[in-house]
Short mmCIF file of C-alpha atoms in Angstrom, two decimals:
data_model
loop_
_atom_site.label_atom_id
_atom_site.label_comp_id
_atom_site.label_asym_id
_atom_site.label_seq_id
_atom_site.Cartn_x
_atom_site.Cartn_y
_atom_site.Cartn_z
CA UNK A 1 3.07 -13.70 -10.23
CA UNK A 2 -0.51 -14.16 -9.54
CA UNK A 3 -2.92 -15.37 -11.81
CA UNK A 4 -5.62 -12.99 -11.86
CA UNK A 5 -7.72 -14.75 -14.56
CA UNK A 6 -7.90 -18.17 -12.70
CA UNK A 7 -8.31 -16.69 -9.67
CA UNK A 8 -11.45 -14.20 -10.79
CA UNK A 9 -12.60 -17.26 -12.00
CA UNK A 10 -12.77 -19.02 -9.13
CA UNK A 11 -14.39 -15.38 -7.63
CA UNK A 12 -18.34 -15.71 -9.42
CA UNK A 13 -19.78 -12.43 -7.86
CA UNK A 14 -16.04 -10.50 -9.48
CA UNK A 15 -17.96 -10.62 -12.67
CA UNK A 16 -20.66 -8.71 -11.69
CA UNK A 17 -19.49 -6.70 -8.71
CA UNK A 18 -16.31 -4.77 -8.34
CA UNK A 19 -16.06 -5.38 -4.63
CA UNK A 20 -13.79 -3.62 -2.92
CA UNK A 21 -14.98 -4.21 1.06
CA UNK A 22 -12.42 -6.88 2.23
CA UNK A 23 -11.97 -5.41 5.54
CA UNK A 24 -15.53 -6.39 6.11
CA UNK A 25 -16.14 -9.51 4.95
CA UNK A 26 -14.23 -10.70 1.21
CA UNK A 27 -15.60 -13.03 -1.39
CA UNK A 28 -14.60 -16.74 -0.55
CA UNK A 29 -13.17 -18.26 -3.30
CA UNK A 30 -15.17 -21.27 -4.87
CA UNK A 31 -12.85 -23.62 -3.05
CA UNK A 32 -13.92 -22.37 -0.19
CA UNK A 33 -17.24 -23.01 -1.15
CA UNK A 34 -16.92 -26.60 -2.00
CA UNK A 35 -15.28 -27.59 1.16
CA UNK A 36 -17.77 -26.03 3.43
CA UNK A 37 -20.95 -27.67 0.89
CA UNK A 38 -18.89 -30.96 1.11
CA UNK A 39 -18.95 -30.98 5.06
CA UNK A 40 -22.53 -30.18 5.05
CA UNK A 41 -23.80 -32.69 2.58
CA UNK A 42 -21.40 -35.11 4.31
CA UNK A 43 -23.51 -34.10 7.73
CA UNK A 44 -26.74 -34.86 5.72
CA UNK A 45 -26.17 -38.02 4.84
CA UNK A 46 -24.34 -40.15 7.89
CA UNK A 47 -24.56 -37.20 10.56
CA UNK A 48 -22.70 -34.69 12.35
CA UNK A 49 -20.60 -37.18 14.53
CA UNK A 50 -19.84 -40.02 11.86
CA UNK A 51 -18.79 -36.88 9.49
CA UNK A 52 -16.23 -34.97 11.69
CA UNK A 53 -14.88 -38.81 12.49
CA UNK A 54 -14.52 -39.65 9.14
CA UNK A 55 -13.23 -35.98 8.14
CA UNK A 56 -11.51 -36.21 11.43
CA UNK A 57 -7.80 -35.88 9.65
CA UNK A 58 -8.59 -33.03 7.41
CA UNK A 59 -10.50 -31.47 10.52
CA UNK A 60 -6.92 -31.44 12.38
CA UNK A 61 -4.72 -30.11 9.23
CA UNK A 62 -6.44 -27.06 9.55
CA UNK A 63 -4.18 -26.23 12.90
CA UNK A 64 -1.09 -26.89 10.57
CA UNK A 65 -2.40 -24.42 8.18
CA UNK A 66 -2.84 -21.99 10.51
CA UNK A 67 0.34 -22.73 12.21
CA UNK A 68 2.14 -22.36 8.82
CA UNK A 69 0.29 -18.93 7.82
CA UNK A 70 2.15 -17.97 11.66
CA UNK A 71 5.27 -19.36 11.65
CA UNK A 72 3.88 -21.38 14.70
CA UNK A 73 3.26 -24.75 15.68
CA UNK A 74 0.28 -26.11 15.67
CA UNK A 75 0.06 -26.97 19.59
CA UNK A 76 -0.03 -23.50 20.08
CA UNK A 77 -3.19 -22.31 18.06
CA UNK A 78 -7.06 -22.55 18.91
CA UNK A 79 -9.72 -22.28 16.39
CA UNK A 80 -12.63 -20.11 17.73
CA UNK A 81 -15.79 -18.48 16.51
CA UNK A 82 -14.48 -15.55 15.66
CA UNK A 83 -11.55 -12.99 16.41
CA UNK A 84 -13.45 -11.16 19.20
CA UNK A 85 -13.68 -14.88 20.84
CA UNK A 86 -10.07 -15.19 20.49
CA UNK A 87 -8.71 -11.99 21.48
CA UNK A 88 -10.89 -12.14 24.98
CA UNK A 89 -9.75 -15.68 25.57
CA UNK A 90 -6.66 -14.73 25.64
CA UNK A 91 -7.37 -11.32 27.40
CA UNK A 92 -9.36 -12.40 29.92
CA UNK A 93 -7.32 -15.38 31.25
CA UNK A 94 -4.59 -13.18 32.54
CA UNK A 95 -4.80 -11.86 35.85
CA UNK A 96 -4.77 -8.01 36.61
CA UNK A 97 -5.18 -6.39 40.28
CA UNK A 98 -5.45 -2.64 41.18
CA UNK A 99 -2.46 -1.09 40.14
CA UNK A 100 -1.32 -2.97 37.11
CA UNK A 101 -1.52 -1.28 33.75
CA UNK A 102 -2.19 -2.13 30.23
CA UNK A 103 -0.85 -0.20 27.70
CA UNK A 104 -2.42 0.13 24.02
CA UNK A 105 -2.88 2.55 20.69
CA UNK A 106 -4.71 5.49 20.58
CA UNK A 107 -6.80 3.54 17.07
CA UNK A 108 -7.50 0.23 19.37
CA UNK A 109 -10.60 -1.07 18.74
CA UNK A 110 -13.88 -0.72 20.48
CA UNK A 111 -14.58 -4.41 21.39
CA UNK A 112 -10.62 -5.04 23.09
CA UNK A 113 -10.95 -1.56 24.78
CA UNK A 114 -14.68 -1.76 26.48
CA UNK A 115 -12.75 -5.06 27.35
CA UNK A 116 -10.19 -3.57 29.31
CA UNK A 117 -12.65 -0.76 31.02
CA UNK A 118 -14.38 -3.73 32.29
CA UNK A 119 -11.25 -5.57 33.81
CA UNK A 120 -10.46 -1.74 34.92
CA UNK A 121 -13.84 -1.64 36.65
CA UNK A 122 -13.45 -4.92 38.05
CA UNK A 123 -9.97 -4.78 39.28
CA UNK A 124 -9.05 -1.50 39.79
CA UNK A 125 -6.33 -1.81 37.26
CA UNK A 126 -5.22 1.49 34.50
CA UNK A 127 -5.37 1.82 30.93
CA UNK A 128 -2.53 3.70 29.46
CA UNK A 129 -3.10 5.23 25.83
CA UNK A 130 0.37 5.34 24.01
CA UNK A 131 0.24 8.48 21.87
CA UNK A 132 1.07 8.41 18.49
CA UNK A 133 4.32 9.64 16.39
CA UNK A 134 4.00 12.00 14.01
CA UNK A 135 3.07 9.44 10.76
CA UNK A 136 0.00 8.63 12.98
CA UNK A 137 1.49 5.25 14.07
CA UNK A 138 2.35 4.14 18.11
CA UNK A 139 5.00 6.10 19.46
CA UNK A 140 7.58 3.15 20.38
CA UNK A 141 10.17 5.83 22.11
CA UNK A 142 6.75 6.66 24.40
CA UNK A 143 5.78 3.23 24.84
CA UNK A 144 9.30 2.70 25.85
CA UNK A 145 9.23 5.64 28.57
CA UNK A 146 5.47 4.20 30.22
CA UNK A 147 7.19 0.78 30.76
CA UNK A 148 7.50 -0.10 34.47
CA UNK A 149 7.27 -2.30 36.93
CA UNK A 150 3.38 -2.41 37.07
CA UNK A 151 2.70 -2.61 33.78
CA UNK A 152 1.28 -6.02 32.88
CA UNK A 153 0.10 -5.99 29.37
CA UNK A 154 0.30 -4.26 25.99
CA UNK A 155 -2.40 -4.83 23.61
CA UNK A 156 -2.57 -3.31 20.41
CA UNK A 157 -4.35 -3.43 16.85
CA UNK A 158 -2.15 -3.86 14.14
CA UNK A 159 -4.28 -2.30 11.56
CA UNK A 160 -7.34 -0.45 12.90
CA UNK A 161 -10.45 -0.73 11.41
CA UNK A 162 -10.93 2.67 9.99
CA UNK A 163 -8.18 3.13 7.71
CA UNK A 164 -5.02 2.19 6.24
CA UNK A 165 -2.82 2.74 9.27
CA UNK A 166 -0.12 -0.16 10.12
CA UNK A 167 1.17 -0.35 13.44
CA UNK A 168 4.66 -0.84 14.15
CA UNK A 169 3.79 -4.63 15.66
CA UNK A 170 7.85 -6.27 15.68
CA UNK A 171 9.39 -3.00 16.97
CA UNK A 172 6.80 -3.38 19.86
CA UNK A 173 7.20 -6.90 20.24
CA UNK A 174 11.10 -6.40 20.85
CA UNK A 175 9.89 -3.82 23.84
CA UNK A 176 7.82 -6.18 25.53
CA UNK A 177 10.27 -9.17 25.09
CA UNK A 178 12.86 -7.42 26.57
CA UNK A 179 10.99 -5.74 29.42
CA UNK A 180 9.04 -9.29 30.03
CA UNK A 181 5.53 -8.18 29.38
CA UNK A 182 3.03 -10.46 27.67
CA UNK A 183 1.93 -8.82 24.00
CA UNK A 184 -1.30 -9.36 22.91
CA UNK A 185 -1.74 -8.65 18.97
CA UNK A 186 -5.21 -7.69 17.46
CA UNK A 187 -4.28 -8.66 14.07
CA UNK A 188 -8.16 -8.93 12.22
CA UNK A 189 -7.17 -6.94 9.63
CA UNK A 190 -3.55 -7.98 9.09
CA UNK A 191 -3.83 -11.63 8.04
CA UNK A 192 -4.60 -12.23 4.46
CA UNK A 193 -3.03 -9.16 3.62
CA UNK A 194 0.37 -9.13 4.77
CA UNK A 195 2.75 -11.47 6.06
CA UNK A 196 2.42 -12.68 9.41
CA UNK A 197 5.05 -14.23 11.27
CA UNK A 198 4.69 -14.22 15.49
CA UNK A 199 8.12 -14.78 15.65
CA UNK A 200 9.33 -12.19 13.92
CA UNK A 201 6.59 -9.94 15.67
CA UNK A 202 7.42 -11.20 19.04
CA UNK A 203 4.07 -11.48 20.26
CA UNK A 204 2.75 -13.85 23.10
CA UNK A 205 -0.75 -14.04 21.72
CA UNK A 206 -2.27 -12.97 18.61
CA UNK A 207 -6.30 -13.18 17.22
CA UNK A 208 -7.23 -13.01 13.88
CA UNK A 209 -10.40 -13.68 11.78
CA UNK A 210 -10.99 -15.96 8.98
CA UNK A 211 -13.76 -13.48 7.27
CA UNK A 212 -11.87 -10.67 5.99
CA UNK A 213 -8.81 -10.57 3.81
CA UNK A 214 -8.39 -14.09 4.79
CA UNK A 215 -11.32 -14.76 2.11
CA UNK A 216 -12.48 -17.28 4.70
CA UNK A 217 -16.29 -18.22 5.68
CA UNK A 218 -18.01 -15.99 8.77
CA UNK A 219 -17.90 -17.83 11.99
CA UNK A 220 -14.73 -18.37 12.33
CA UNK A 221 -10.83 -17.16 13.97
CA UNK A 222 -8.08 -18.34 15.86
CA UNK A 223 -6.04 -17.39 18.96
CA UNK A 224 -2.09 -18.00 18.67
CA UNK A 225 -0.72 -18.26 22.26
CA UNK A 226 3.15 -18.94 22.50
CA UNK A 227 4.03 -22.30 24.14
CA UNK A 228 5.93 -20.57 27.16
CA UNK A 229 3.38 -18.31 27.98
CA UNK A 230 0.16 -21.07 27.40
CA UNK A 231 0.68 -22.91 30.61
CA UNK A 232 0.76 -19.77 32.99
CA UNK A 233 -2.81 -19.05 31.12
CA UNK A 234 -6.14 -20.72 32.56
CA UNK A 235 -9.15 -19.76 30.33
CA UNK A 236 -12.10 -17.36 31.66
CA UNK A 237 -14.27 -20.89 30.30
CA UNK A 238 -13.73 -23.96 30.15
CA UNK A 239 -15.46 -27.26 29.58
CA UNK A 240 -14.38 -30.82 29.46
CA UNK A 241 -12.75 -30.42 26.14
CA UNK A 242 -10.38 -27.96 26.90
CA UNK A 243 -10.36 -29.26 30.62
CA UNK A 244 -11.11 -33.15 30.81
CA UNK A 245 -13.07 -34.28 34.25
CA UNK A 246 -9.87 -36.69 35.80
CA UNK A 247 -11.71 -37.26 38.95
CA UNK A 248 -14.73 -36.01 41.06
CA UNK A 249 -13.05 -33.15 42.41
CA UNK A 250 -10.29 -32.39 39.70
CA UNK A 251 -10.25 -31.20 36.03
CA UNK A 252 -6.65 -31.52 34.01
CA UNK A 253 -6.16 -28.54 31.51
CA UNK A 254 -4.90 -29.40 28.18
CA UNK A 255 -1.18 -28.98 27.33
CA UNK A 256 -1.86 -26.90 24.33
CA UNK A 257 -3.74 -24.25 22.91
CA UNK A 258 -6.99 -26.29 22.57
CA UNK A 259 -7.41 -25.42 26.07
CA UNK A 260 -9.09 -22.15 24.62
CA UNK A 261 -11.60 -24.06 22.58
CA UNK A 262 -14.86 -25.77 23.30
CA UNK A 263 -16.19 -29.20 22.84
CA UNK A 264 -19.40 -28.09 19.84
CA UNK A 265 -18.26 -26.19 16.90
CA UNK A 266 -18.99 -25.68 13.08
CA UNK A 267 -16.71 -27.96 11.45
CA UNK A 268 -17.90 -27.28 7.81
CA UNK A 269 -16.98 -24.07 8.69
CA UNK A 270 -13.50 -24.54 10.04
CA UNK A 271 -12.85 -26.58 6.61
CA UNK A 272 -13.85 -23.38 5.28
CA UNK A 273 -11.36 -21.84 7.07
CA UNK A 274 -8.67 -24.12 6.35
CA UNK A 275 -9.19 -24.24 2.55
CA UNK A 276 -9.32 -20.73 2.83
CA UNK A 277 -5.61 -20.10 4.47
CA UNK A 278 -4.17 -23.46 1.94
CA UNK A 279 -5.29 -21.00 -0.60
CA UNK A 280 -3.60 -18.01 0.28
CA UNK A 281 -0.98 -19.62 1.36
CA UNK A 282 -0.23 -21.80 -2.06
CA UNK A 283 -0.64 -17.97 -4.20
CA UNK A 284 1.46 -16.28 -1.65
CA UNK A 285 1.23 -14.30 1.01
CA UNK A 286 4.46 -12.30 -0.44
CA UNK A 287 2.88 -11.50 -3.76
CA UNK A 288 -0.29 -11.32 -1.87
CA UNK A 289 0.77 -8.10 0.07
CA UNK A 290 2.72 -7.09 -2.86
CA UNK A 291 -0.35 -6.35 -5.00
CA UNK A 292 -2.97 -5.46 -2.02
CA UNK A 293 -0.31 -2.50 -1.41
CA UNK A 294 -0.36 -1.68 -5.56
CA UNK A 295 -3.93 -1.33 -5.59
CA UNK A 296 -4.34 0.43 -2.78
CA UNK A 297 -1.66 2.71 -3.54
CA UNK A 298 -3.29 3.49 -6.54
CA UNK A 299 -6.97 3.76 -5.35
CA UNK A 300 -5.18 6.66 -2.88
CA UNK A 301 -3.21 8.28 -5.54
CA UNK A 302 -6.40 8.50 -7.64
CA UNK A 303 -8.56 9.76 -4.53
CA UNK A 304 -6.14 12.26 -3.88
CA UNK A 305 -6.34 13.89 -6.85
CA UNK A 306 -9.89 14.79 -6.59
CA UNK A 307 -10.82 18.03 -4.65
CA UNK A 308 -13.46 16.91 -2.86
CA UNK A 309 -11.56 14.22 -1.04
CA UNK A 310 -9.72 13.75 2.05
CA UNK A 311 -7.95 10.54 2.59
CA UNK A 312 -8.20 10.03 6.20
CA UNK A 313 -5.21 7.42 6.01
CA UNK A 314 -2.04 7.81 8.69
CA UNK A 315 1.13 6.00 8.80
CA UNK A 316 4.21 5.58 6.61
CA UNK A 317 3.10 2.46 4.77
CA UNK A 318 -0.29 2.31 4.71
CA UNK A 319 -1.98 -1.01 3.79
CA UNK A 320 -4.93 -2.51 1.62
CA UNK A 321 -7.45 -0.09 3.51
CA UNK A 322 -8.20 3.28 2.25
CA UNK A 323 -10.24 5.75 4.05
CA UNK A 324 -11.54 9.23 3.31
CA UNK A 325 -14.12 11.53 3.24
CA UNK A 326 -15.87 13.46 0.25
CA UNK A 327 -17.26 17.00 1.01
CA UNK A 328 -20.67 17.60 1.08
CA UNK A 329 -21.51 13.99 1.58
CA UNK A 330 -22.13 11.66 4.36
CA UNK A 331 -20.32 8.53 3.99
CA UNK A 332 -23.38 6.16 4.28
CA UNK A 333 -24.37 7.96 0.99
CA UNK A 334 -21.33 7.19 -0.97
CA UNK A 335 -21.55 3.55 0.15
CA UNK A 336 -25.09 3.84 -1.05
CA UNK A 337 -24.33 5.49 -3.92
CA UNK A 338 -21.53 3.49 -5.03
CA UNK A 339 -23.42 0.01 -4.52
CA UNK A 340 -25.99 1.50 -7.10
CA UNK A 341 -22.98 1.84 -9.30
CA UNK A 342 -22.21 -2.42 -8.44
CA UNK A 343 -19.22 -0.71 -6.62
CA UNK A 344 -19.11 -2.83 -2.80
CA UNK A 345 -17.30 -0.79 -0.21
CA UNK A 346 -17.99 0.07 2.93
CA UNK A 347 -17.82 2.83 6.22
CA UNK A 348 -16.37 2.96 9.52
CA UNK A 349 -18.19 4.51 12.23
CA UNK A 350 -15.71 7.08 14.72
CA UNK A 351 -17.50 4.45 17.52
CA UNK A 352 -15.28 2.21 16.50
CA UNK A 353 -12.24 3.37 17.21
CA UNK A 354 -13.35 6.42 19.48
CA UNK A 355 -9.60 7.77 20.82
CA UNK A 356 -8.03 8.53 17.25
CA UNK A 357 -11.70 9.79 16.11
CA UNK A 358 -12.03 12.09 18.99
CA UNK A 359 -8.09 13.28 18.69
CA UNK A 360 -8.56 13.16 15.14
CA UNK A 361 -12.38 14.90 14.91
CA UNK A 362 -13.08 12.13 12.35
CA UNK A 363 -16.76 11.68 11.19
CA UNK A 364 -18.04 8.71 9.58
CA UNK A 365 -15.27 7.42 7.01
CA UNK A 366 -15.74 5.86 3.46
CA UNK A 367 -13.44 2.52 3.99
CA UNK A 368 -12.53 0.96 -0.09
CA UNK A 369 -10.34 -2.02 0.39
CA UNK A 370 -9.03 -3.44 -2.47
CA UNK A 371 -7.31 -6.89 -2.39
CA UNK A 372 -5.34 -9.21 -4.98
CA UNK A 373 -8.29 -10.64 -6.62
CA UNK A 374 -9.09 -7.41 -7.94
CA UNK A 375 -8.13 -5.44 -10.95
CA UNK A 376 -6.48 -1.72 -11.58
CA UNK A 377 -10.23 -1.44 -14.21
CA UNK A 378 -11.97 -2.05 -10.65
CA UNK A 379 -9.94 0.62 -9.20
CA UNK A 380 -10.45 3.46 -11.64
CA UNK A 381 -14.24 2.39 -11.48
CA UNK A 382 -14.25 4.05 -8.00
CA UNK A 383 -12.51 6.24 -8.83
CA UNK A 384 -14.17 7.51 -11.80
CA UNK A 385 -17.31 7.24 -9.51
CA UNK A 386 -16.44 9.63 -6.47
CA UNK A 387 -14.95 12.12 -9.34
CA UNK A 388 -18.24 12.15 -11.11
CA UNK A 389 -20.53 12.97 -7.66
CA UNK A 390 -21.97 16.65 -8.02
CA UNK A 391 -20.62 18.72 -5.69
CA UNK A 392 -22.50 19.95 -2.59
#
């Protein structure tokens, strides 16, 4: 159902490279491209302000695009810098005091959870880690049993950053909506590879970047907040875009979701952005997932097969990001090794997501992830590549 040819096409460096690091940062299509050159030449030639006035209607489709990648509306989504930005915007405007508890997954990720030792330091409030089931994904029966009256968040990653693992995000979501507890969904590595629907999830708030499997530019995410939870939420920041100066002695939030943003920002690159979710979006995020799962599916079946490797991979449905380890090796020299080979992939650092590395005893982990653009001949590259390693 996709068209592999056209859309390789529209890929330049997928004739050269066989890149296969789209949890990092994947190849924006030429589309892409051309919107974020058109902004900037635009810029050149009449300036910043006259350009994001006369691009001004384009400029506010992009909320609808995001809003349609969600199943949300577009009052209820703020375009950031970057998912980190969004996630703590959201995080840090609700209010915790000594006592309360937030409750997240044993792979969170290192930026949320230094987050929530801080508001722990600061407030005296408790981090709960749920523990796992046995597939390696949260425990919802557990997360069920810590539920009580002081807990006041759950915040979780839907796929960590160091391997295939997918979190069970919509049986959590129906948890917290019937215990009343605002969700907050890490979700950086879920858009552009799956579908993505915050009402089917459940969640209150949910970050995302546009740099990974989104194929968007750098620079760039977005916060979804849901419309009866954004007007209990004041931001940790504001200015006089997201709060407009009524009077001497009074500021007026905005009604919606812009209230996370700020007044300066990089419009070429939220065109970027927006051309890079129309894009997804008109291929289809259905067959989208569909193939990200083949390939990755295969890459692990292939992997498998070789002695040398572990896959480091948990869950029951892993998704487009496969992890492992090859003995004898550290993974910084397979990276190395396989770039020499004009193979991209990349490594994940046990830092990263320190509680599953630790329970886990992970090292450093080889992280290939494949997405639709590429082909089963890229796959069996890799493949072919680790096999062929001497043995040490």
């Amino acid at each position: 159902m996709i068209d592999i040819d056209r859309i390789r096409a529209e890929t330049p460096a997928a004739a050269r490279l066989a890149y296969l690091h789209n949890a990092g940062a994947a190849l924006m299509p030429a589309p892409v491209v051309a919107a974020m050159k058109q902004h900037i030449n635009l810029e050149s030639e009449i300036g910043g302000y006259a350009a994001a006035d006369r691009e001004s209607d384009r400029l506010d489709a992009v909320y609808g695009s995001v809003a349609r990648l969600l199943n949300a509306a577009p009052d209820e989504i703020a375009l950031v810098e970057n998912a980190t930005v969004a996630w703590q915007m959201a995080f840090y405007a609700l209010p915790f005091r000594k006592g309360d508890r937030i409750l997240t997954a044993e792979a969170e990720y290192a930026a949320n959870f230094v987050a929530f030792l801080q508001v722990a330091k600061r407030t005296g409030a408790t981090i709960e880690v749920v523990p796992s089931d046995a597939s390696g994904e949260l425990d919802v029966q557990a997360l069920e049993r810590l539920i009580d009256e002081r807990t006041k968040l759950i915040a979780i990653t839907w796929v960590p950053t160091n391997g295939g693992l997918v979190n069970p995000a919509a049986a959590i979501g129906k948890i917290a909506r019937a215990h009343g507890i605002p969700y907050l969904l890490d979700a950086c590595q879920a858009v552009g590879q799956m579908a993505v629907d915050v009402e089917a999830i459940g969640c209150d708030m949910l970050s995302a970047t546009g740099r990974k499997f989104l194929r968007g530019p750098r620079g760039t995410g977005f916060l979804y907040v849901r419309r009866g939870l954004l007007q209990q939420l004041e931001p940790p920041m504001i200015d006089h875009f997201a709060a407009p100066w009524v009077s001497r002695d009074e500021y007026r939030l905005r009604d919606d979701a812009r209230r996370f943003e700020t007044w300066e920002n990089n419009y070429a690159a939220r065109l970027g952005l927006g051309a890079a979710i129309d894009y997804a979006l008109d291929i289809g995020i259905g067959p989208i997932e569909q193939r990200c799962r083949l390939l990755a599916d295969r890459l692990r079946a292939g992997l498998s097969a070789i002695g040398s490797i572990k896959i480091r991979d948990l869950g029951r449905a892993p998704g487009a990001i496969v992890s492992f380890t090859v003995k004898g090796y550290e993974a910084d020299a397979i990276v190395s090794s396989a770039a020499a080979a004009g193979i991209t992939i990349g490594a994940s650092d046990p830092a990263s997501t320190r509680i599953d590395a630790e329970l886990r005893a992970l090292p450093p982990v080889v992280r290939a992830s494949p997405h639709y653009y590429n082909t089963e001949a890229e796959i069996g590259r890799l493949i072919d590549h680790i096999a062929g390693l001497a043995p040490r």
